[in-house]
PDB file of C-alpha atoms in Angstrom:
ATOM      1  CA  MET I 106       0.000   0.000   0.000  1.00 56.00           C
ATOM      2  CA  PHE I 107       2.871   2.364   0.783  1.00 63.00           C
ATOM      3  CA  ALA I 108       4.545   1.803  -2.620  1.00 69.00           C
ATOM      4  CA  THR I 109       1.246   2.383  -4.386  1.00 68.00           C
ATOM      5  CA  TYR I 110       0.717   5.623  -2.512  1.00 69.00           C
ATOM      6  CA  LEU I 111       4.246   6.833  -3.331  1.00 73.00           C
ATOM      7  CA  ALA I 112       3.670   6.081  -7.019  1.00 78.00           C
ATOM      8  CA  PHE I 113       0.370   7.955  -6.859  1.00 74.00           C
ATOM      9  CA  GLN I 114       2.024  10.886  -5.088  1.00 77.00           C
ATOM     10  CA  ASP I 115       4.787  11.108  -7.693  1.00 81.00           C
ATOM     11  CA  GLY I 116       2.435  10.745 -10.662  1.00 82.00           C
ATOM     12  CA  THR I 117      -0.039  13.294  -9.339  1.00 81.00           C
ATOM     13  CA  SER I 118       2.714  15.801  -8.622  1.00 84.00           C
ATOM     14  CA  ARG I 119       4.167  15.391 -12.119  1.00 86.00           C
ATOM     15  CA  MET I 120       0.739  15.704 -13.711  1.00 83.00           C
ATOM     16  CA  TRP I 121      -0.100  18.918 -11.828  1.00 84.00           C
ATOM     17  CA  ASP I 122       3.365  20.289 -12.612  1.00 85.00           C
ATOM     18  CA  ASP I 123       2.916  19.683 -16.343  1.00 84.00           C
ATOM     19  CA  ALA I 124      -0.653  20.992 -16.336  1.00 83.00           C
ATOM     20  CA  SER I 125       0.328  24.159 -14.483  1.00 83.00           C
ATOM     21  CA  ARG I 126       3.140  24.766 -16.987  1.00 83.00           C
ATOM     22  CA  ILE I 127       0.683  24.373 -19.881  1.00 82.00           C
ATOM     23  CA  LEU I 128      -2.018  26.549 -18.332  1.00 82.00           C
ATOM     24  CA  VAL I 129       0.379  29.237 -17.065  1.00 83.00           C
ATOM     25  CA  PRO I 130       3.226  29.433 -19.618  1.00 81.00           C
ATOM     26  CA  LYS I 131       5.050  32.119 -17.595  1.00 81.00           C
ATOM     27  CA  LEU I 132       6.005  29.367 -15.120  1.00 73.00           C
ATOM     28  CA  THR I 133       8.222  27.841 -17.796  1.00 73.00           C
ATOM     29  CA  THR I 134      10.382  30.932 -18.073  1.00 78.00           C
ATOM     30  CA  LYS I 135      10.125  32.132 -14.481  1.00 82.00           C
ATOM     31  CA  TYR I 136      10.704  28.947 -12.473  1.00 81.00           C
ATOM     32  CA  ASP I 137      12.865  25.886 -12.886  1.00 81.00           C
ATOM     33  CA  LYS I 138      10.997  22.619 -13.453  1.00 81.00           C
ATOM     34  CA  ARG I 139      12.456  21.189 -10.251  1.00 84.00           C
ATOM     35  CA  LYS I 140      11.067  24.056  -8.178  1.00 85.00           C
ATOM     36  CA  THR I 141       7.537  23.698  -9.524  1.00 85.00           C
ATOM     37  CA  TYR I 142       7.671  19.910  -9.126  1.00 88.00           C
ATOM     38  CA  ARG I 143       8.833  20.312  -5.515  1.00 88.00           C
ATOM     39  CA  PHE I 144       5.987  22.762  -4.958  1.00 89.00           C
ATOM     40  CA  TRP I 145       3.407  20.167  -6.049  1.00 87.00           C
ATOM     41  CA  VAL I 146       5.095  17.426  -4.035  1.00 87.00           C
ATOM     42  CA  THR I 147       4.912  19.716  -0.999  1.00 89.00           C
ATOM     43  CA  ILE I 148       1.226  20.477  -1.612  1.00 86.00           C
ATOM     44  CA  PHE I 149       0.263  16.809  -1.862  1.00 81.00           C
ATOM     45  CA  THR I 150       2.469  15.865   1.095  1.00 82.00           C
ATOM     46  CA  ILE I 151       0.776  18.511   3.233  1.00 85.00           C
ATOM     47  CA  GLN I 152      -2.591  17.170   2.071  1.00 77.00           C
ATOM     48  CA  CYS I 153      -1.544  13.688   3.175  1.00 74.00           C
ATOM     49  CA  LEU I 154      -0.197  14.940   6.505  1.00 77.00           C
ATOM     50  CA  ILE I 155      -3.407  16.835   7.263  1.00 74.00           C
ATOM     51  CA  SER I 156      -5.508  13.723   6.749  1.00 68.00           C
ATOM     52  CA  LEU I 157      -2.982  11.686   8.756  1.00 71.00           C
ATOM     53  CA  ILE I 158      -3.031  14.125  11.699  1.00 74.00           C
ATOM     54  CA  VAL I 159      -6.820  14.288  11.681  1.00 69.00           C
ATOM     55  CA  THR I 160      -7.154  10.509  11.717  1.00 67.00           C
ATOM     56  CA  LEU I 161      -4.338   9.734  14.164  1.00 70.00           C
ATOM     57  CA  LYS I 162      -6.217  11.248  17.061  1.00 69.00           C
ATOM     58  CA  ASP I 163      -8.730   8.363  16.832  1.00 68.00           C
ATOM     59  CA  ALA I 164      -6.084   5.807  15.800  1.00 63.00           C
ATOM     60  CA  GLN I 165      -8.351   4.237  13.210  1.00 68.00           C
ATOM     61  CA  PRO I 166      -6.740   3.311   9.874  1.00 68.00           C
ATOM     62  CA  LEU I 167     -10.145   3.221   8.175  1.00 71.00           C
ATOM     63  CA  LEU I 168     -10.579   6.933   8.876  1.00 68.00           C
ATOM     64  CA  LEU I 169      -7.243   7.608   7.181  1.00 67.00           C
ATOM     65  CA  LEU I 170      -8.389   5.773   4.070  1.00 69.00           C
ATOM     66  CA  GLN I 171     -11.714   7.619   4.118  1.00 70.00           C
ATOM     67  CA  ALA I 172     -10.004  10.996   4.508  1.00 68.00           C
ATOM     68  CA  GLN I 173      -7.633  10.289   1.624  1.00 68.00           C
ATOM     69  CA  SER I 174     -10.488   9.020  -0.558  1.00 70.00           C
ATOM     70  CA  ILE I 175     -12.399  12.229   0.112  1.00 71.00           C
ATOM     71  CA  LEU I 176      -9.414  14.429  -0.739  1.00 68.00           C
ATOM     72  CA  ASP I 177      -8.085  12.434  -3.682  1.00 69.00           C
ATOM     73  CA  GLY I 178     -11.316  11.103  -5.110  1.00 70.00           C
ATOM     74  CA  ALA I 179     -14.130  13.444  -4.259  1.00 73.00           C
ATOM     75  CA  TYR I 180     -12.334  16.792  -4.574  1.00 76.00           C
ATOM     76  CA  ASN I 181      -9.432  16.203  -6.936  1.00 77.00           C
ATOM     77  CA  LEU I 182     -11.552  14.445  -9.568  1.00 79.00           C
ATOM     78  CA  PRO I 183     -13.740  17.449 -10.525  1.00 82.00           C
ATOM     79  CA  ILE I 184     -10.730  19.778 -10.443  1.00 81.00           C
ATOM     80  CA  LEU I 185      -8.671  17.363 -12.518  1.00 81.00           C
ATOM     81  CA  SER I 186     -11.506  16.971 -15.037  1.00 84.00           C
ATOM     82  CA  VAL I 187     -11.624  20.731 -15.564  1.00 86.00           C
ATOM     83  CA  VAL I 188      -7.840  20.883 -15.988  1.00 84.00           C
ATOM     84  CA  VAL I 189      -7.825  17.995 -18.489  1.00 84.00           C
ATOM     85  CA  LEU I 190     -10.614  19.612 -20.515  1.00 87.00           C
ATOM     86  CA  ILE I 191      -8.804  22.958 -20.651  1.00 86.00           C
ATOM     87  CA  VAL I 192      -5.469  21.348 -21.517  1.00 84.00           C
ATOM     88  CA  ASN I 193      -7.062  19.226 -24.261  1.00 85.00           C
ATOM     89  CA  LEU I 194      -8.806  22.240 -25.772  1.00 87.00           C
ATOM     90  CA  LYS I 195      -5.673  24.362 -25.508  1.00 84.00           C
ATOM     91  CA  ILE I 196      -2.799  22.187 -26.743  1.00 84.00           C
ATOM     92  CA  LEU I 197      -4.163  19.380 -28.888  1.00 85.00           C
ATOM     93  CA  PRO I 198      -4.025  19.815 -32.663  1.00 88.00           C
ATOM     94  CA  LYS I 199      -7.379  20.603 -34.270  1.00 87.00           C
ATOM     95  CA  ILE I 200      -7.815  17.072 -35.583  1.00 89.00           C
ATOM     96  CA  TYR I 201      -7.493  15.593 -32.066  1.00 88.00           C
ATOM     97  CA  LYS I 202      -9.452  18.203 -30.101  1.00 88.00           C
ATOM     98  CA  PRO I 203     -12.583  16.894 -28.409  1.00 89.00           C
ATOM     99  CA  THR I 204     -15.853  17.435 -30.251  1.00 90.00           C
ATOM    100  CA  LYS I 205     -18.631  19.609 -28.854  1.00 92.00           C
ATOM    101  CA  TRP I 206     -20.436  16.417 -27.844  1.00 94.00           C
ATOM    102  CA  CYS I 207     -17.413  15.223 -25.860  1.00 91.00           C
ATOM    103  CA  VAL I 208     -17.009  18.639 -24.227  1.00 92.00           C
ATOM    104  CA  PHE I 209     -20.708  18.576 -23.254  1.00 94.00           C
ATOM    105  CA  TRP I 210     -20.406  15.144 -21.629  1.00 93.00           C
ATOM    106  CA  ASN I 211     -17.196  16.166 -19.919  1.00 90.00           C
ATOM    107  CA  ILE I 212     -19.000  19.159 -18.397  1.00 92.00           C
ATOM    108  CA  VAL I 213     -21.879  16.877 -17.338  1.00 92.00           C
ATOM    109  CA  GLY I 214     -19.288  14.639 -15.642  1.00 88.00           C
ATOM    110  CA  ILE I 215     -17.671  17.611 -13.913  1.00 89.00           C
ATOM    111  CA  VAL I 216     -21.047  18.765 -12.569  1.00 91.00           C
ATOM    112  CA  PHE I 217     -21.926  15.210 -11.469  1.00 89.00           C
ATOM    113  CA  PHE I 218     -18.649  14.664  -9.617  1.00 85.00           C
ATOM    114  CA  SER I 219     -18.852  18.123  -8.026  1.00 86.00           C
ATOM    115  CA  ILE I 220     -22.339  17.348  -6.703  1.00 88.00           C
ATOM    116  CA  PHE I 221     -21.095  13.936  -5.600  1.00 83.00           C
ATOM    117  CA  ALA I 222     -18.183  15.543  -3.702  1.00 81.00           C
ATOM    118  CA  ILE I 223     -20.541  17.902  -1.884  1.00 83.00           C
ATOM    119  CA  PHE I 224     -23.037  15.110  -1.126  1.00 83.00           C
ATOM    120  CA  TYR I 225     -20.319  12.699   0.003  1.00 76.00           C
ATOM    121  CA  THR I 226     -18.782  15.263   2.335  1.00 74.00           C
ATOM    122  CA  THR I 227     -22.091  16.308   3.887  1.00 78.00           C
ATOM    123  CA  THR I 228     -23.111  12.705   4.586  1.00 74.00           C
ATOM    124  CA  LEU I 229     -19.860  12.031   6.468  1.00 64.00           C
ATOM    125  CA  VAL I 230     -20.143  15.064   8.724  1.00 58.00           C
TER     126      VAL I 230
END
């Protein structure tokens, strides 16, 4: 489980680093790639530590898994979907850009997962 989480942490940090460089091109000239990658690693490590600290007070591993699933699944999924849509519309060649139908269904998915994140969070509290 630890190795899987480390792989997830590394992959997510690299993905957010690349996406931020595509969406904000000034980062490419202003900051070194290592610095922006370290920034995203720090962000996701802090996210992990917050959920760990919150769940350690009850000493229940299931709460840790639930907290991480809320953060990684419920909240990151809608945000990631928006980023992927913007990146696809911005950098793909015209022949590979998503059609209006695909964009529509992507937006429907973003709305669905956003509502799901809100519903999931309110039912746990």
